[in-house]
Coordinates of C-alpha atoms in Angstrom, one line a residue:
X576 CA 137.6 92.1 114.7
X577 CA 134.6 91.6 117.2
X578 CA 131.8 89.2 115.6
X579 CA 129.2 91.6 115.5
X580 CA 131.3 93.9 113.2
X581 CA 131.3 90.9 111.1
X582 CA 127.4 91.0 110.6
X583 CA 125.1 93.5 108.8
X584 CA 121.4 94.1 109.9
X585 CA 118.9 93.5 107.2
X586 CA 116.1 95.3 106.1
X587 CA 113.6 92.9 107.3
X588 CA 112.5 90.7 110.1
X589 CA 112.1 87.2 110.4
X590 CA 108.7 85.5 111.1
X591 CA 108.7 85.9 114.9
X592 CA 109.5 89.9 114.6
X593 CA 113.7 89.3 115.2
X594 CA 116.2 91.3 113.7
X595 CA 117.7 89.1 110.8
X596 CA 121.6 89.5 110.0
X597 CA 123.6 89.0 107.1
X598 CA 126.9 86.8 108.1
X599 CA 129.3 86.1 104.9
X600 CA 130.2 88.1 101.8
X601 CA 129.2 91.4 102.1
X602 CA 129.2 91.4 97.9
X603 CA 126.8 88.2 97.5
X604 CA 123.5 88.0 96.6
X605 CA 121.7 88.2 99.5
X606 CA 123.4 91.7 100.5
X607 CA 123.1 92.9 96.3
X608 CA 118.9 92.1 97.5
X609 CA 119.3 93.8 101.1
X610 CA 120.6 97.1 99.0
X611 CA 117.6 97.1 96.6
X612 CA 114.9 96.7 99.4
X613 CA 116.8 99.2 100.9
X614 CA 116.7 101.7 97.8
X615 CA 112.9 100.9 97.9
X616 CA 112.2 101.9 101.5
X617 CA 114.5 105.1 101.1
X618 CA 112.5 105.8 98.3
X619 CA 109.1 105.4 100.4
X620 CA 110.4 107.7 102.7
X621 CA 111.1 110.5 100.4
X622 CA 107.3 109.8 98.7
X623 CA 105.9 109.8 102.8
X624 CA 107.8 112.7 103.4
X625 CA 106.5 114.9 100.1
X626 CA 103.0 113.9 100.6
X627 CA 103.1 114.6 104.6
X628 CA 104.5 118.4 103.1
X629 CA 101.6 118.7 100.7
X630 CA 99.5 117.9 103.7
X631 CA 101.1 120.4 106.5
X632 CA 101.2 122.7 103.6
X633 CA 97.3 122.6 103.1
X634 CA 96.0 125.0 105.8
X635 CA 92.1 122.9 105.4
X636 CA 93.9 119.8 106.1
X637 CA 91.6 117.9 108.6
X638 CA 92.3 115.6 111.3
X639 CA 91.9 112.4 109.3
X640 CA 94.6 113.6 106.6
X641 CA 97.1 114.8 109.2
X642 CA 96.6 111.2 110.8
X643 CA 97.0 109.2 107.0
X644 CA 100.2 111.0 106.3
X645 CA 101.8 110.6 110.0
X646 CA 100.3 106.6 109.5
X647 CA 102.9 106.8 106.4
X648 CA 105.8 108.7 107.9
X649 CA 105.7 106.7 110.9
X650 CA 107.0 103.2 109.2
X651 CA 109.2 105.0 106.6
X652 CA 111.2 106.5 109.3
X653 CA 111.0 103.2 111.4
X654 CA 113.0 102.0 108.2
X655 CA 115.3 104.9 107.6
X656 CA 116.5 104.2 111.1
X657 CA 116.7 100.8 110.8
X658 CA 118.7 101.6 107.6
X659 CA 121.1 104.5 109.6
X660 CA 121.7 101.7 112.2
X661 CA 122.7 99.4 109.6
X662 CA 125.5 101.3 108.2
X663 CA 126.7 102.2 111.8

């Protein structure tokens, strides 16, 4: 098995903005942590995504409320993918 098969990308970065990876036991505690902050960030999404409906939905929606609701879809989805890359 190739080495990088081996490893998972995590949820976060490290200090300088790198990808972190999990190398070990795919069961342990820091993957049982990786899943919940996972949950957490799919669950964001799905909130971003509702409220960015209620806001295309609302045909007096202004400029500033189309721009809040793209500000919170844009890192939700940064962290789906993240997530879809994760899993492979």
């Amino acid at each position: 098995m190739d080495k990088h098969e081996d490893m998972r990308l995590l949820p976060w970065v490290s200090d300088m903005g790198k990808p972190c990876y999990l190398v070990g036991d795919p069961e342990g505690v820091v993957a049982a942590f990786a899943d919940r902050v996972e949950e957490r960030q799919l669950a964001a999404a799905h909130q971003a995504l509702s409220e960015a409906h209620s806001v295309l939905g609302e045909p007096a929606a202004g400029a500033l409320a189309l721009r809040l609701a793209l500000a919170r879809v844009l890192p939700a989805l940064a962290h789906v993918l993240r997530i879809a890359e994760s899993r492979g």
